[in-house]
Amino acid sequence: KNKSGSSYGSGSGVSGLKMFIAGTSGNDVNEYTLSTAWDVSTASFVDSFSVSSQETKPYGIAFNKSGMKMFIVGIKGDDVNEYTLSTAWDVSSASFEYALDISNEELFPTGIAFSKSGEKMFIVGGHGDDVSEYTLATAWDVSSASFVDSFDLSNEDTFPSGIAFSKSGE
């Protein structure tokens, strides 16, 4: 199975006690609970949420700080899919909200990250071998996103598939 994913910060509302994996085999997001923070050997499966109506090859995943918003990118839809969770960090409570077409900047989006404030979004992928930066007029609302610029990664890597920032963003 091809499973990949990343999320904002700890990826959990309770530091390191939740893990989320976006997978192309089931076209879903799988949620796990860790009985010991940051120790994947203590993970147990909780639930999954299908994103197949929006994306059939999900690769990247991110959450906002509160765990009430989830964002998925993948190589089939060429968009960013935004979901609202009625229960924080519970993917079974997700509902689709909006899809932002990013095909002008990236045809194979594989990774997504946000600034701590949720006012910047970054997409990495294999078509342009770059990082695309967007500004969100409303934090954590991809319908308010506008493209800013891109940073070429082709000298260092081709078909980049993940992106993460340090906690401070530096």
Coordinates of N, CA and C in Angstrom, one line a residue:
K1 N 0.8 -1.2 0.0 CA 0.0 0.0 0.0 C 0.9 1.2 0.0
N2 N 0.5 2.2 -0.8 CA 1.2 3.5 -0.8 C 0.4 4.4 0.2
K3 N 1.0 4.7 1.3 CA 0.4 5.6 2.3 C 1.4 6.7 2.5
S4 N 0.9 7.9 2.5 CA 1.8 9.0 2.8 C 1.0 10.1 3.4
G5 N 1.6 11.0 4.1 CA 0.9 12.1 4.7 C 1.7 13.0 5.6
S6 N 1.3 14.1 5.9 CA 1.9 15.0 6.9 C 0.8 15.9 7.5
S7 N 1.1 16.5 8.5 CA 0.0 17.4 9.1 C 0.7 18.6 9.8
Y8 N -0.1 19.5 10.2 CA 0.4 20.7 10.8 C 0.9 20.3 12.2
G9 N 2.0 20.9 12.6 CA 2.5 20.7 13.9 C 2.6 19.3 14.4
S10 N 2.0 19.0 15.5 CA 2.1 17.7 16.0 C 1.2 16.7 15.3
G11 N 0.2 17.2 14.6 CA -0.7 16.3 13.9 C -1.8 15.8 14.9
S12 N -1.9 16.5 16.0 CA -2.8 16.0 17.0 C -3.2 17.2 17.9
G13 N -4.4 17.1 18.4 CA -4.9 18.1 19.4 C -4.3 17.8 20.7
V14 N -3.8 16.6 21.0 CA -3.2 16.2 22.2 C -1.8 15.7 21.9
S15 N -0.9 16.5 21.8 CA 0.5 16.4 21.4 C 0.9 14.9 21.2
G16 N 1.0 14.5 19.9 CA 1.5 13.2 19.6 C 0.7 12.0 19.9
L17 N -0.6 12.1 20.3 CA -1.4 11.0 20.6 C -2.4 10.6 19.5
K18 N -2.3 11.3 18.4 CA -3.1 11.0 17.2 C -2.2 10.9 16.0
M19 N -2.4 10.1 15.0 CA -1.7 10.0 13.8 C -2.7 9.8 12.7
F20 N -2.4 10.5 11.6 CA -3.3 10.5 10.4 C -2.5 10.1 9.2
I21 N -3.0 9.2 8.4 CA -2.3 8.8 7.2 C -3.3 8.9 6.0
A22 N -2.8 9.6 4.9 CA -3.6 9.6 3.7 C -3.1 8.5 2.8
G23 N -4.0 7.7 2.2 CA -3.6 6.6 1.5 C -4.2 6.4 0.1
T24 N -3.4 6.0 -0.9 CA -3.9 5.8 -2.2 C -4.6 4.5 -2.5
S25 N -4.4 3.5 -1.6 CA -5.0 2.2 -1.8 C -6.5 2.3 -1.5
G26 N -6.8 2.9 -0.4 CA -8.2 3.1 0.0 C -8.8 4.4 -0.3
N27 N -8.0 5.3 -0.9 CA -8.5 6.7 -1.2 C -9.1 7.3 0.1
D28 N -8.4 7.2 1.2 CA -9.0 7.6 2.5 C -7.9 8.2 3.4
V29 N -8.4 8.7 4.5 CA -7.6 9.2 5.6 C -7.8 8.2 6.8
N30 N -6.8 7.6 7.3 CA -6.9 6.7 8.4 C -6.4 7.4 9.7
E31 N -7.2 7.2 10.7 CA -6.9 7.8 12.0 C -6.5 6.8 13.0
Y32 N -5.4 7.1 13.7 CA -4.9 6.1 14.7 C -4.7 6.9 16.1
T33 N -4.9 6.2 17.2 CA -4.6 6.7 18.5 C -3.3 6.0 19.0
L34 N -2.4 6.8 19.6 CA -1.2 6.3 20.2 C -1.3 6.3 21.7
S35 N -1.1 5.2 22.3 CA -1.2 5.2 23.8 C 0.0 5.9 24.5
T36 N 1.1 5.9 23.8 CA 2.3 6.6 24.2 C 2.6 7.7 23.2
A37 N 2.6 8.9 23.6 CA 2.9 10.0 22.6 C 4.1 9.8 21.7
W38 N 3.9 9.9 20.5 CA 5.0 9.9 19.5 C 5.6 8.5 19.3
D39 N 5.0 7.5 19.9 CA 5.5 6.1 19.8 C 4.6 5.3 18.9
V40 N 5.0 5.1 17.6 CA 4.1 4.5 16.6 C 3.8 3.0 16.9
S41 N 4.7 2.4 17.7 CA 4.5 1.0 18.1 C 3.3 0.8 19.0
T42 N 2.8 2.0 19.5 CA 1.6 1.9 20.4 C 0.3 2.3 19.6
A43 N 0.4 2.5 18.3 CA -0.8 2.9 17.5 C -1.8 1.9 17.4
S44 N -3.1 2.3 17.4 CA -4.2 1.5 17.1 C -5.2 2.2 16.2
F45 N -5.7 1.5 15.2 CA -6.6 2.1 14.3 C -7.9 2.5 14.9
V46 N -8.4 3.7 14.6 CA -9.6 4.2 15.1 C -10.7 4.2 14.1
D47 N -10.5 4.9 12.9 CA -11.5 5.1 11.9 C -10.8 5.5 10.6
S48 N -11.6 5.6 9.6 CA -11.1 6.1 8.3 C -12.2 7.0 7.7
F49 N -11.8 7.8 6.8 CA -12.8 8.7 6.1 C -12.4 8.7 4.6
S50 N -13.3 8.3 3.8 CA -13.1 8.2 2.3 C -13.1 9.6 1.7
V51 N -12.1 9.9 0.9 CA -12.0 11.2 0.2 C -12.2 10.9 -1.3
S52 N -12.6 9.7 -1.7 CA -12.7 9.3 -3.1 C -13.6 10.1 -3.9
S53 N -14.6 10.8 -3.3 CA -15.5 11.7 -4.1 C -14.8 12.9 -4.6
Q54 N -13.7 13.3 -3.9 CA -12.9 14.5 -4.3 C -11.5 14.1 -4.8
E55 N -10.9 13.0 -4.3 CA -9.6 12.7 -4.7 C -9.3 11.2 -4.7
T56 N -8.9 10.6 -5.8 CA -8.7 9.2 -5.9 C -7.2 8.8 -5.7
K57 N -6.4 9.7 -5.5 CA -4.9 9.4 -5.2 C -4.4 10.5 -4.2
P58 N -5.0 10.4 -2.9 CA -4.6 11.4 -1.9 C -3.1 11.1 -1.5
Y59 N -2.3 12.2 -1.4 CA -0.9 12.1 -1.0 C -0.6 12.9 0.3
G60 N -1.1 14.1 0.3 CA -0.8 15.1 1.4 C -2.0 15.4 2.2
I61 N -1.7 15.6 3.5 CA -2.7 15.9 4.5 C -2.2 17.0 5.5
A62 N -3.1 17.9 5.8 CA -2.8 18.9 6.9 C -4.0 19.2 7.6
F63 N -3.8 19.6 8.9 CA -4.9 20.0 9.7 C -4.6 21.5 10.2
N64 N -5.7 22.2 10.6 CA -5.5 23.4 11.3 C -5.2 23.2 12.7
K65 N -4.8 24.2 13.5 CA -4.3 24.0 14.9 C -5.4 23.4 15.8
S66 N -6.7 23.7 15.5 CA -7.7 23.2 16.4 C -8.2 21.8 16.0
G67 N -7.8 21.3 14.9 CA -8.2 20.0 14.4 C -9.6 20.0 13.9
M68 N -10.2 21.2 13.6 CA -11.5 21.3 13.0 C -11.5 21.4 11.5
K69 N -10.3 21.6 10.9 CA -10.2 21.6 9.4 C -9.2 20.6 9.0
M70 N -9.5 19.9 7.9 CA -8.5 19.0 7.3 C -8.4 19.4 5.8
F71 N -7.2 19.2 5.3 CA -6.9 19.6 3.9 C -6.2 18.4 3.3
I72 N -6.6 18.0 2.0 CA -6.1 16.9 1.3 C -5.7 17.4 -0.1
V73 N -4.5 16.9 -0.5 CA -4.0 17.1 -1.9 C -3.7 15.7 -2.5
G74 N -3.8 15.6 -3.8 CA -3.5 14.4 -4.4 C -3.2 14.5 -5.9
I75 N -2.7 13.5 -6.5 CA -2.2 13.6 -7.9 C -3.3 13.4 -9.0
K76 N -4.5 13.2 -8.6 CA -5.6 13.0 -9.6 C -6.4 14.3 -9.7
G77 N -6.7 15.0 -8.6 CA -7.6 16.1 -8.6 C -7.0 17.4 -8.9
D78 N -5.7 17.6 -8.7 CA -5.0 18.9 -9.0 C -5.7 20.0 -8.2
D79 N -6.1 19.7 -7.0 CA -6.7 20.7 -6.2 C -6.4 20.5 -4.7
V80 N -6.8 21.4 -3.9 CA -6.7 21.3 -2.4 C -8.2 21.2 -2.0
N81 N -8.4 20.1 -1.3 CA -9.8 19.8 -0.7 C -9.8 20.1 0.7
E82 N -10.8 21.0 1.1 CA -11.0 21.4 2.5 C -12.2 20.7 3.1
Y83 N -12.0 20.2 4.3 CA -13.1 19.5 5.0 C -13.2 20.1 6.4
T84 N -14.4 20.2 6.9 CA -14.7 20.6 8.3 C -15.0 19.4 9.1
L85 N -14.4 19.3 10.3 CA -14.7 18.2 11.2 C -15.6 18.7 12.3
S86 N -16.7 18.1 12.5 CA -17.6 18.5 13.6 C -17.1 18.2 15.0
T87 N -16.2 17.2 15.1 CA -15.5 16.9 16.3 C -14.0 17.0 16.0
A88 N -13.3 17.8 16.8 CA -11.9 18.0 16.5 C -11.1 16.7 16.5
W89 N -10.2 16.6 15.5 CA -9.3 15.4 15.3 C -10.0 14.1 15.1
D90 N -11.3 14.1 14.7 CA -12.1 12.9 14.4 C -12.4 12.9 13.0
V91 N -11.7 12.1 12.2 CA -11.9 12.1 10.7 C -13.3 11.6 10.3
S92 N -13.9 10.7 11.2 CA -15.2 10.2 10.8 C -16.3 11.3 10.9
S93 N -15.9 12.5 11.5 CA -16.9 13.6 11.5 C -16.7 14.6 10.4
A94 N -15.8 14.3 9.4 CA -15.4 15.2 8.4 C -16.6 15.4 7.3
S95 N -16.7 16.6 6.8 CA -17.6 16.8 5.7 C -16.9 17.8 4.7
F96 N -17.0 17.5 3.4 CA -16.4 18.3 2.4 C -16.9 19.7 2.3
E97 N -16.0 20.7 2.2 CA -16.4 22.1 2.1 C -16.1 22.7 0.7
Y98 N -14.9 22.6 0.3 CA -14.5 23.3 -0.9 C -13.2 22.7 -1.6
A99 N -13.1 22.9 -2.9 CA -12.0 22.4 -3.6 C -11.4 23.6 -4.3
L100 N -10.1 23.9 -4.1 CA -9.3 24.9 -4.7 C -8.5 24.4 -5.9
D101 N -8.8 24.8 -7.1 CA -8.1 24.3 -8.3 C -6.7 25.0 -8.3
I102 N -5.7 24.1 -8.3 CA -4.3 24.6 -8.3 C -3.6 24.1 -9.6
S103 N -4.3 23.7 -10.6 CA -3.7 23.1 -11.8 C -2.8 24.1 -12.5
N104 N -3.0 25.4 -12.4 CA -2.1 26.3 -13.0 C -0.7 26.3 -12.4
E105 N -0.6 25.9 -11.2 CA 0.7 25.9 -10.5 C 1.2 24.5 -10.3
E106 N 0.4 23.5 -10.1 CA 0.8 22.1 -9.9 C -0.2 21.1 -10.4
L107 N 0.3 20.1 -11.2 CA -0.5 19.1 -11.7 C -0.4 17.8 -10.9
F108 N 0.6 17.6 -10.1 CA 0.8 16.5 -9.2 C 1.1 16.9 -7.8
P109 N 0.1 17.5 -7.1 CA 0.4 17.9 -5.8 C 0.5 16.7 -4.8
T110 N 1.6 16.7 -4.0 CA 1.8 15.6 -3.1 C 2.0 16.0 -1.7
G111 N 2.2 17.3 -1.4 CA 2.4 17.7 -0.1 C 1.8 19.1 0.2
I112 N 1.4 19.3 1.4 CA 0.7 20.5 1.8 C 1.1 20.9 3.2
A113 N 1.3 22.2 3.4 CA 1.7 22.7 4.7 C 1.1 24.1 4.8
F114 N 0.9 24.6 6.1 CA 0.4 25.9 6.4 C 1.3 26.6 7.4
S115 N 1.2 27.9 7.3 CA 1.9 28.7 8.4 C 1.1 28.5 9.7
K116 N 1.7 28.9 10.8 CA 1.0 28.7 12.1 C -0.3 29.5 12.1
S117 N -0.3 30.6 11.5 CA -1.5 31.5 11.5 C -2.6 31.0 10.5
G118 N -2.3 30.1 9.6 CA -3.2 29.6 8.6 C -3.4 30.6 7.5
E119 N -2.6 31.6 7.4 CA -2.7 32.7 6.4 C -1.8 32.4 5.2
K120 N -1.0 31.4 5.3 CA -0.1 31.0 4.2 C -0.3 29.5 3.9
M121 N -0.3 29.1 2.7 CA -0.4 27.7 2.3 C 0.7 27.4 1.4
F122 N 1.3 26.2 1.5 CA 2.4 25.8 0.6 C 2.1 24.4 0.0
I123 N 2.3 24.3 -1.3 CA 2.0 23.0 -2.0 C 3.3 22.6 -2.7
V124 N 3.7 21.3 -2.5 CA 4.8 20.8 -3.2 C 4.3 19.7 -4.1
G125 N 5.0 19.5 -5.2 CA 4.6 18.4 -6.2 C 5.5 18.1 -7.3
G126 N 5.2 17.1 -8.1 CA 6.1 16.6 -9.0 C 6.0 17.2 -10.4
H127 N 5.0 18.0 -10.7 CA 5.0 18.6 -12.1 C 6.0 19.7 -12.3
G128 N 6.0 20.7 -11.4 CA 6.9 21.8 -11.5 C 8.1 21.6 -10.7
D129 N 8.2 20.6 -9.9 CA 9.4 20.4 -9.0 C 9.7 21.6 -8.2
D130 N 8.6 22.2 -7.6 CA 8.7 23.4 -6.8 C 7.8 23.4 -5.7
V131 N 7.9 24.5 -4.9 CA 7.0 24.8 -3.8 C 6.2 26.0 -4.2
S132 N 4.9 25.9 -4.2 CA 4.0 27.0 -4.5 C 3.5 27.6 -3.2
E133 N 3.5 28.9 -3.2 CA 3.1 29.7 -2.0 C 1.8 30.4 -2.3
Y134 N 0.8 30.3 -1.4 CA -0.5 31.0 -1.5 C -0.7 31.8 -0.2
T135 N -1.4 32.9 -0.4 CA -1.9 33.7 0.7 C -3.4 33.5 0.9
L136 N -3.8 33.3 2.1 CA -5.3 33.1 2.4 C -5.8 34.3 3.1
A137 N -6.7 35.0 2.4 CA -7.3 36.2 3.0 C -8.0 36.0 4.3
T138 N -8.6 34.8 4.4 CA -9.2 34.3 5.6 C -8.5 33.1 6.1
A139 N -7.9 33.1 7.3 CA -7.1 32.0 7.7 C -7.8 30.6 7.6
W140 N -7.1 29.6 7.1 CA -7.6 28.3 7.0 C -8.8 28.1 6.1
D141 N -9.0 29.1 5.2 CA -10.1 29.0 4.2 C -9.5 29.0 2.8
V142 N -9.4 27.8 2.2 CA -8.8 27.8 0.9 C -9.6 28.5 -0.2
S143 N -10.8 28.8 0.0 CA -11.6 29.5 -1.0 C -11.1 30.9 -1.1
S144 N -10.3 31.4 -0.1 CA -9.8 32.8 -0.1 C -8.3 32.8 -0.5
A145 N -7.8 31.7 -1.0 CA -6.4 31.6 -1.4 C -6.1 32.3 -2.7
S146 N -4.9 32.9 -2.8 CA -4.4 33.5 -4.0 C -2.9 33.1 -4.2
F147 N -2.5 32.7 -5.4 CA -1.2 32.3 -5.6 C -0.2 33.5 -5.5
V148 N 0.9 33.3 -4.8 CA 1.9 34.4 -4.6 C 3.1 34.1 -5.5
D149 N 3.8 33.0 -5.3 CA 5.0 32.7 -6.0 C 5.4 31.3 -5.9
S150 N 6.5 30.8 -6.5 CA 6.9 29.5 -6.4 C 8.5 29.5 -6.2
F151 N 9.0 28.4 -5.6 CA 10.4 28.2 -5.4 C 10.8 27.0 -6.1
D152 N 11.8 27.0 -7.0 CA 12.2 25.9 -7.8 C 13.1 25.0 -7.0
L153 N 12.8 23.7 -7.0 CA 13.5 22.7 -6.3 C 14.3 21.7 -7.2
S154 N 14.2 21.9 -8.5 CA 14.7 21.0 -9.5 C 16.2 20.7 -9.4
N155 N 16.9 21.6 -8.9 CA 18.4 21.4 -8.7 C 18.7 20.5 -7.5
E156 N 17.7 20.4 -6.6 CA 17.9 19.5 -5.4 C 17.1 18.2 -5.5
D157 N 16.0 18.3 -6.2 CA 15.1 17.1 -6.2 C 14.1 17.1 -7.3
T158 N 13.7 16.0 -7.8 CA 12.6 15.9 -8.8 C 11.5 15.1 -8.1
F159 N 10.3 15.5 -8.4 CA 9.1 14.9 -7.9 C 9.1 14.9 -6.4
P160 N 9.2 16.1 -5.7 CA 9.2 16.2 -4.3 C 7.8 15.8 -3.8
S161 N 7.7 15.1 -2.6 CA 6.4 14.6 -2.2 C 6.0 15.0 -0.8
G162 N 6.8 15.7 -0.1 CA 6.4 16.1 1.3 C 7.0 17.4 1.6
I163 N 6.4 18.2 2.5 CA 6.9 19.5 3.0 C 6.5 19.6 4.4
A164 N 7.5 20.2 5.2 CA 7.2 20.5 6.6 C 8.1 21.7 6.9
F165 N 7.7 22.4 7.9 CA 8.4 23.6 8.4 C 8.8 23.4 9.9
S166 N 9.8 24.1 10.3 CA 10.2 24.0 11.8 C 9.0 24.7 12.5
K167 N 9.0 24.4 13.8 CA 7.9 25.0 14.6 C 7.8 26.5 14.6
S168 N 8.9 27.2 14.5 CA 9.0 28.6 14.5 C 8.7 29.1 13.0
G169 N 8.8 28.3 12.1 CA 8.6 28.7 10.7 C 9.9 29.2 10.1
E170 N 11.0 29.1 10.8 CA 12.3 29.6 10.3 C 13.1 28.6 9.6

